[in-house]
Short mmCIF file of C-alpha atoms and ligand atoms in Angstrom, two decimals:
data_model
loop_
_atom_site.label_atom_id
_atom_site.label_comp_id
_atom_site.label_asym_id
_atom_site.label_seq_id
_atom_site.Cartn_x
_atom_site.Cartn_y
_atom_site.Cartn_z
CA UNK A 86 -21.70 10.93 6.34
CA UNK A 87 -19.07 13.87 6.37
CA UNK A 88 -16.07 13.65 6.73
CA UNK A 89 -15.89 15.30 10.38
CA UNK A 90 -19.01 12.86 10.91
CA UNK A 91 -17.01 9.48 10.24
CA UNK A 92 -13.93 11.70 11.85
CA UNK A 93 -16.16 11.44 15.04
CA UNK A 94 -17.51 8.00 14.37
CA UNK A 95 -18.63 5.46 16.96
CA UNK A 96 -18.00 1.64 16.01
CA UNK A 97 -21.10 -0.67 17.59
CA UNK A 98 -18.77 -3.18 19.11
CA UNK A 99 -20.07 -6.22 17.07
CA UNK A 100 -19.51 -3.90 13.76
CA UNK A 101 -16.67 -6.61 12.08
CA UNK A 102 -17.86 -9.46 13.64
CA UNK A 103 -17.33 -12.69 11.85
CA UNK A 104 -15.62 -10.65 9.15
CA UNK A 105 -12.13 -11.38 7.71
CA UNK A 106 -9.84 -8.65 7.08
CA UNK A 107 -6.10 -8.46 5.87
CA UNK A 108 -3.96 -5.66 7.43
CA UNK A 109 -0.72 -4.68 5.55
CA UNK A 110 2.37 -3.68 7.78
CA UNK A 111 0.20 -4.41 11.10
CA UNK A 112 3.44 -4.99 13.07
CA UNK A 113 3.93 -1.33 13.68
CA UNK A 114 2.06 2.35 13.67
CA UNK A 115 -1.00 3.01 11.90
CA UNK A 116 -1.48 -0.67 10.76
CA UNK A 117 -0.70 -2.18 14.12
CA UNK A 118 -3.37 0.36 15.67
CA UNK A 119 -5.71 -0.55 13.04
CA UNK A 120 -5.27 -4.63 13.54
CA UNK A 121 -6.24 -4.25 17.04
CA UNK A 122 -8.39 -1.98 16.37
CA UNK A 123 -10.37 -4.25 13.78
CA UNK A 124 -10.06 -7.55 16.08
CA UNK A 125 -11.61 -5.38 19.29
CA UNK A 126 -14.39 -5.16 17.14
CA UNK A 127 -14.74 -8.85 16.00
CA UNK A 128 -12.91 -9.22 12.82
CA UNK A 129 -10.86 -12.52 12.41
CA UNK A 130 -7.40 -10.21 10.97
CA UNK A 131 -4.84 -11.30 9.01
CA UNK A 132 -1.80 -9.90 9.72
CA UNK A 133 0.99 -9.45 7.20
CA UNK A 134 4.06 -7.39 7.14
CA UNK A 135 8.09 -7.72 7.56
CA UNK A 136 9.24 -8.08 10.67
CA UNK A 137 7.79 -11.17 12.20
CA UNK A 138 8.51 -10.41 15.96
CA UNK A 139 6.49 -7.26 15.73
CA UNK A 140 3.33 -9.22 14.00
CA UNK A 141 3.56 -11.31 16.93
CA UNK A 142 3.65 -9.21 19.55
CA UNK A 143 0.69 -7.66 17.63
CA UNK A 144 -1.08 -10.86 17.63
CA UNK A 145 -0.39 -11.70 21.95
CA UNK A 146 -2.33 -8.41 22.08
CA UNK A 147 -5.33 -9.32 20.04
CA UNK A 148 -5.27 -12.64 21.91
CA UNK A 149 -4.99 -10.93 25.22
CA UNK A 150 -8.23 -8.53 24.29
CA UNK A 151 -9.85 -11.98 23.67
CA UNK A 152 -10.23 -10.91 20.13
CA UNK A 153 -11.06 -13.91 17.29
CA UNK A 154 -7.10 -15.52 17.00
CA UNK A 155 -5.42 -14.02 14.21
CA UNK A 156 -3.47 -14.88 11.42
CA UNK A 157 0.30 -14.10 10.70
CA UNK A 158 1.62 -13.94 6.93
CA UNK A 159 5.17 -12.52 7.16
CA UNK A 160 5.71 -11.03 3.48
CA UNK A 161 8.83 -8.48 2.71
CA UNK A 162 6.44 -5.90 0.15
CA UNK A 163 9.81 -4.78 -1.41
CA UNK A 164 11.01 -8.64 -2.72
CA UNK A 165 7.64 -10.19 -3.08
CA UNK A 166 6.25 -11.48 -6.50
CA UNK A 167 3.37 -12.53 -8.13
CA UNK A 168 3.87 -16.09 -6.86
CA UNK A 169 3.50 -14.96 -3.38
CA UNK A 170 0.70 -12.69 -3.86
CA UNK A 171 -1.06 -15.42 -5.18
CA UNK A 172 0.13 -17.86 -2.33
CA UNK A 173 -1.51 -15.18 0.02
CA UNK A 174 -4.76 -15.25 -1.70
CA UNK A 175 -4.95 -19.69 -2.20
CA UNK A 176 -4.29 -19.84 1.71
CA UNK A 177 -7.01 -17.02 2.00
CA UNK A 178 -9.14 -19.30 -0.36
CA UNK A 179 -8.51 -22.30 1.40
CA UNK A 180 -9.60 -21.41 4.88
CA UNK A 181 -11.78 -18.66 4.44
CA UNK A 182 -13.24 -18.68 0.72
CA UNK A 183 -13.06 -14.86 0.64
CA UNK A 184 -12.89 -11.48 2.41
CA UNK A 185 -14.71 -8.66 3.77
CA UNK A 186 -11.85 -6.23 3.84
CA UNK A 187 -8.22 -5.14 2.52
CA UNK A 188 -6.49 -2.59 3.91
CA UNK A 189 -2.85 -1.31 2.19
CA UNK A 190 -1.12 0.36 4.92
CA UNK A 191 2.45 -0.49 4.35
CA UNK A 192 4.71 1.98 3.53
CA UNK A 193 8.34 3.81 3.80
CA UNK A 194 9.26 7.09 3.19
CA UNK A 195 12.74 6.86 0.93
CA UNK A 196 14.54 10.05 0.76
CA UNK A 197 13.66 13.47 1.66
CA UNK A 198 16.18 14.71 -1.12
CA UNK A 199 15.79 16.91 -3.81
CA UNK A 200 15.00 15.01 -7.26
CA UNK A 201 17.79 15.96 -8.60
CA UNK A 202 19.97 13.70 -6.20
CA UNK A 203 17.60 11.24 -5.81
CA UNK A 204 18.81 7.50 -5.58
CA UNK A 205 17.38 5.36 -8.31
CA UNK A 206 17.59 2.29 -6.38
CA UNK A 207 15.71 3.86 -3.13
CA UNK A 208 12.81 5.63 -5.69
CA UNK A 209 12.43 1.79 -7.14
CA UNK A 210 11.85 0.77 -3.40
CA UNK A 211 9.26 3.20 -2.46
CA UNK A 212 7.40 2.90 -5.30
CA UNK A 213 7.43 -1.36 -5.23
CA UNK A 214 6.06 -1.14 -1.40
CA UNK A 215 4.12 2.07 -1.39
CA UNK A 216 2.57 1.89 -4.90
CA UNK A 217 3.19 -1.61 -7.32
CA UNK A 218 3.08 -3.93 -4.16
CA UNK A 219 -0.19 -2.67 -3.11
CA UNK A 220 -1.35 -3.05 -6.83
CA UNK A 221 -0.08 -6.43 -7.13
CA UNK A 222 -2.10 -7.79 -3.46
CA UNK A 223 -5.24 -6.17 -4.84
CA UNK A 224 -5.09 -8.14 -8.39
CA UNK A 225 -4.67 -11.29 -6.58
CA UNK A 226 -7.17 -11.03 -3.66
CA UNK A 227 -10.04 -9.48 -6.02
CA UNK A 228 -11.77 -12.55 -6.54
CA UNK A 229 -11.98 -13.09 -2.68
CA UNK A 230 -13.24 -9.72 -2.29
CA UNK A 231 -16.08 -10.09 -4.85
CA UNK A 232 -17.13 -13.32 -3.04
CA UNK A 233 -17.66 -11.55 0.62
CA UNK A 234 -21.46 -10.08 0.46
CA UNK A 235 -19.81 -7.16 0.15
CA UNK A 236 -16.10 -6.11 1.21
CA UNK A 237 -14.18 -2.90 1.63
CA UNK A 238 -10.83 -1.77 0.48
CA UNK A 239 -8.93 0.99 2.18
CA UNK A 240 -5.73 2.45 0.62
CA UNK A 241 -3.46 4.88 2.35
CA UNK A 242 -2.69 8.01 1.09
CA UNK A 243 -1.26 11.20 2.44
CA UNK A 244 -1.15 15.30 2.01
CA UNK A 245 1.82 14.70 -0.45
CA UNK A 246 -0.02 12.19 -2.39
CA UNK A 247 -2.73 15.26 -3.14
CA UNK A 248 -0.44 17.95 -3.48
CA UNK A 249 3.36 17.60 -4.43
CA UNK A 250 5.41 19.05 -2.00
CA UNK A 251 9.54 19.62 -2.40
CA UNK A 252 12.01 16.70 -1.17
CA UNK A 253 9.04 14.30 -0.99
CA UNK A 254 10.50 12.39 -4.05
CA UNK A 255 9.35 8.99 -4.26
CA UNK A 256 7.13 9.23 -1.16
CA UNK A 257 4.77 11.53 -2.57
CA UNK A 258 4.57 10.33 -6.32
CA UNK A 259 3.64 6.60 -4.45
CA UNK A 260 0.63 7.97 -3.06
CA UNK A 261 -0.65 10.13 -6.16
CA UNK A 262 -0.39 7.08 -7.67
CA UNK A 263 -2.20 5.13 -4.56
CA UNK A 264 -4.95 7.81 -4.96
CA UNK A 265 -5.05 7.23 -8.72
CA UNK A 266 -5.22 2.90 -8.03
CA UNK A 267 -8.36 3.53 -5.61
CA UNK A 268 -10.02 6.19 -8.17
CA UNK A 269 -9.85 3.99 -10.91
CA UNK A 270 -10.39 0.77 -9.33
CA UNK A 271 -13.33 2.16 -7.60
CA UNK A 272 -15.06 3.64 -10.90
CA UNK A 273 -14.12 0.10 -12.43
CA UNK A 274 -16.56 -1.89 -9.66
CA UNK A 275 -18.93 0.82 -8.24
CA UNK A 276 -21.57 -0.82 -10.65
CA UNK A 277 -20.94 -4.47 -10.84
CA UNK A 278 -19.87 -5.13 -7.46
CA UNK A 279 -20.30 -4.65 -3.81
CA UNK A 280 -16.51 -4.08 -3.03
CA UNK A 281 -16.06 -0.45 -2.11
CA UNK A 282 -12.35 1.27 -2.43
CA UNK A 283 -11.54 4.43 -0.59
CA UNK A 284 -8.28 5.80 0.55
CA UNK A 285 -7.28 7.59 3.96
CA UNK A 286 -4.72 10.70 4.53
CA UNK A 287 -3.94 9.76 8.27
CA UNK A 288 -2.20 13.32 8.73
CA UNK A 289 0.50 14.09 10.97
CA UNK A 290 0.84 10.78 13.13
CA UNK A 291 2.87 9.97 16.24
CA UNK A 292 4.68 7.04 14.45
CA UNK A 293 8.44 6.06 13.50
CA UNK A 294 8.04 7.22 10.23
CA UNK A 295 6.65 10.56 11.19
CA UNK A 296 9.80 11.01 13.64
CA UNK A 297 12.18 9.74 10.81
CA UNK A 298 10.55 12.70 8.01
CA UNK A 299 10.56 15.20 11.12
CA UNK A 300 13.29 14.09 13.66
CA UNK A 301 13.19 17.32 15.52
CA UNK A 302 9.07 17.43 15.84
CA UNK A 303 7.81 16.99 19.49
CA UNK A 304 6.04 13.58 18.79
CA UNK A 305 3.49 14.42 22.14
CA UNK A 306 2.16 17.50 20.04
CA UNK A 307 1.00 14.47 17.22
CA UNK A 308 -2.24 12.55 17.29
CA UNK A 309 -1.55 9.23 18.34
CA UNK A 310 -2.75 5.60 15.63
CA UNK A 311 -5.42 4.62 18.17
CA UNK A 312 -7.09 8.59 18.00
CA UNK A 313 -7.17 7.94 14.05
CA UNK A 314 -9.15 4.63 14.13
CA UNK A 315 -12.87 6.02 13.93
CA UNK A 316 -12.29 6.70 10.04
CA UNK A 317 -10.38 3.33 9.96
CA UNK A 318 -13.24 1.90 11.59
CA UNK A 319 -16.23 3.59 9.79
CA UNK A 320 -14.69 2.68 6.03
CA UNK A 321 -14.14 -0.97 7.01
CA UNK A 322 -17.48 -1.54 8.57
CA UNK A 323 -21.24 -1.70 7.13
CA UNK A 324 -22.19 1.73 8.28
CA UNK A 325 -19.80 2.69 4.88
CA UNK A 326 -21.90 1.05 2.71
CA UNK A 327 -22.37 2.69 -0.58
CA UNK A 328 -19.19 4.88 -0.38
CA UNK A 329 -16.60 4.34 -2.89
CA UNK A 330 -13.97 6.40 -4.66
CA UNK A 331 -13.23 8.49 -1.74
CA UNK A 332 -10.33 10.25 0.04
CA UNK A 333 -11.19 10.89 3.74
CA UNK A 334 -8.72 12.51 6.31
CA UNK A 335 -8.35 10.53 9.22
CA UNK A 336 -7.77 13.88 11.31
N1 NAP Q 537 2.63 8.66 10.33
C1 NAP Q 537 2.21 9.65 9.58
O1 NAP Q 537 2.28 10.83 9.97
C2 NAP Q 537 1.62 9.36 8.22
C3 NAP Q 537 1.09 10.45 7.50
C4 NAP Q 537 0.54 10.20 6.25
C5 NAP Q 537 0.51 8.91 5.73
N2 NAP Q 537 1.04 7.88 6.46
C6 NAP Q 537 0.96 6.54 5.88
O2 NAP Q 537 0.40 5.64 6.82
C7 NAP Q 537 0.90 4.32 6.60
C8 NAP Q 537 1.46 3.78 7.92
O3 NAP Q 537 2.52 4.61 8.31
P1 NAP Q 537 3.12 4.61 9.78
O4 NAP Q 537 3.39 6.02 10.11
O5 NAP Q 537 2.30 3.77 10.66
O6 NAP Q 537 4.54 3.93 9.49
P2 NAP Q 537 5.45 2.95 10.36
O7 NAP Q 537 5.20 3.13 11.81
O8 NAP Q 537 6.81 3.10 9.79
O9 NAP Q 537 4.86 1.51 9.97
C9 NAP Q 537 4.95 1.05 8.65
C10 NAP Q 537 4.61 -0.40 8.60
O10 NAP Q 537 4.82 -0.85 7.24
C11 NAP Q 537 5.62 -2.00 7.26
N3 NAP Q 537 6.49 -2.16 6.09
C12 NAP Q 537 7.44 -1.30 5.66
N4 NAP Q 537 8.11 -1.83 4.63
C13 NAP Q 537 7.56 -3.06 4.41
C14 NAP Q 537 7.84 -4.10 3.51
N5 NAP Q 537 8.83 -4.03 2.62
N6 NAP Q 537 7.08 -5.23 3.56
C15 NAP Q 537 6.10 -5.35 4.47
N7 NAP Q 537 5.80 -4.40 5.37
C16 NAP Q 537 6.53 -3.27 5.34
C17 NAP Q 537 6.49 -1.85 8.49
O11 NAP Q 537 7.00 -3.12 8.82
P3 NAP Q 537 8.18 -3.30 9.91
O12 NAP Q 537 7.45 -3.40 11.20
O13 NAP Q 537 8.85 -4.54 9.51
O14 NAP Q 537 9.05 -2.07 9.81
C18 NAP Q 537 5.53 -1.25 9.49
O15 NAP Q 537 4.78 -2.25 10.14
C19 NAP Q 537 1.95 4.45 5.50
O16 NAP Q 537 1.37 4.09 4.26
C20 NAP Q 537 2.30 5.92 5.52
O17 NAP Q 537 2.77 6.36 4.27
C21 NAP Q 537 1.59 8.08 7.69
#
């Protein structure tokens, strides 16, 4: 399928029945969007992120679609260690035995500075939640993933992440190396396993962090989460089968 094609894609509304899929930063934007989006469609989601009001709000909604009840796993990306990566993946073990899908959405932007000035402290951030933390969730939930029939892992990339762009700083180096993670962990499976790993450039979206990088943008003019899901949708679900080491834009 092209890229336009899976840009244009229409889910079957049983496509992620009975599946089980982890979300990261579903409380807000894009990954909120793509949690409901997912559980509309029958997936049983886990939701994880930082702010635990949000993830609940985003789980009264999935309830109120009547979607399968989902799961909440509060986790702060920036502080978390290997222990609670691997705490994430034993309770994942323990009620599920493994799962059909991953998607790293989390993110923050940092600075838009010039290198020069930029803060080591914030670059350290944005790389530990955009880049290490989505490294370190991967390495623990891998065996879960090989033991779904087969499973699907979706990073999130971005225009900076495929061309460097000025005052992008940390930002933009976090998702070349979030393309690089999904090339080379896709080339390391596409032989001996049925997980798939792609990554999505969502473009220009009418979220907070798109109003925080461009504060005097008309958000209306912007594509909304909900108009992006059809790629969302079409890399999570079976009709994707096969496709691995990709970058598709969502718009
Ligand atoms: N919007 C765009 O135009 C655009 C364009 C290209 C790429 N992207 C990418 O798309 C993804 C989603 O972006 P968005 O626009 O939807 O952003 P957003 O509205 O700011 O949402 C980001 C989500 O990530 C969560 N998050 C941030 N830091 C976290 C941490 N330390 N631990 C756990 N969760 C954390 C946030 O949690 P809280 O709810 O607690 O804040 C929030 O739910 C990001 O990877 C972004 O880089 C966006």
């Amino acid at each position: 399928m092209s890229t336009t094609d899976a840009q244009r894609y229409q889910a079957p509304p049983e496509l992620l029945k009975d599946k089980v899929i982890l979300v990261t930063g579903a409380g807000d934007g894009i990954g909120r969007a793509a949690a409901i989006a997912y559980a509309s469609h029958g997936a049983q989601v886990i939701l994880l992120g930082r702010t635990v009001a949000r993830l609940e709000a985003v789980y009264d909604e999935i309830v109120a679609l009547d979607g399968p009840e989902p799961i909440i796993h509060p986790l702060d990306l920036a502080k978390a260690g290997e222990p609670d990566y691997q705490q994430v993946a034993d309770a994942l073990d323990e009620q599920f035995g493994h799962l059909d899908g991953l998607l790293h959405n989390a993110g923050i932007l940092g600075q838009r500075t010039p290198i020069g000035k930029y803060h080591p402290a914030v670059w350290q951030e944005v790389m530990q939640v955009n880049l290490n933390a989505a490294f370190l969730l991967t390495r623990a939930l891998l065996p879960l993933l090989e033991a779904a029939e087969t499973a699907s892992v979706i990073f999130t990339s971005s225009g900076v992440g495929r061309r460097g762009r000025a005052y992008w700083g940390a930002y933009a180096v976090s998702k070349f190396g979030t393309e690089g993670l999904a090339q080379v962990l896709s080339h390391e499976l596409e032989e001996i396993s049925k997980v798939r790993v792609n990554c999505v450039n969502p473009g220009a979206t009418r979220t907070n962090m798109r109003a925080a990088a461009y504060p005097a943008e008309d958000p209306t003019i912007l594509k909304t989460p909900e108009q992006l899901m059809p790629v969302y949708l079409y890399l999570m679900g079976r009709d994707s089968a096969g496709v691995t080491g990709q970058s598709l834009d969502a718009q």
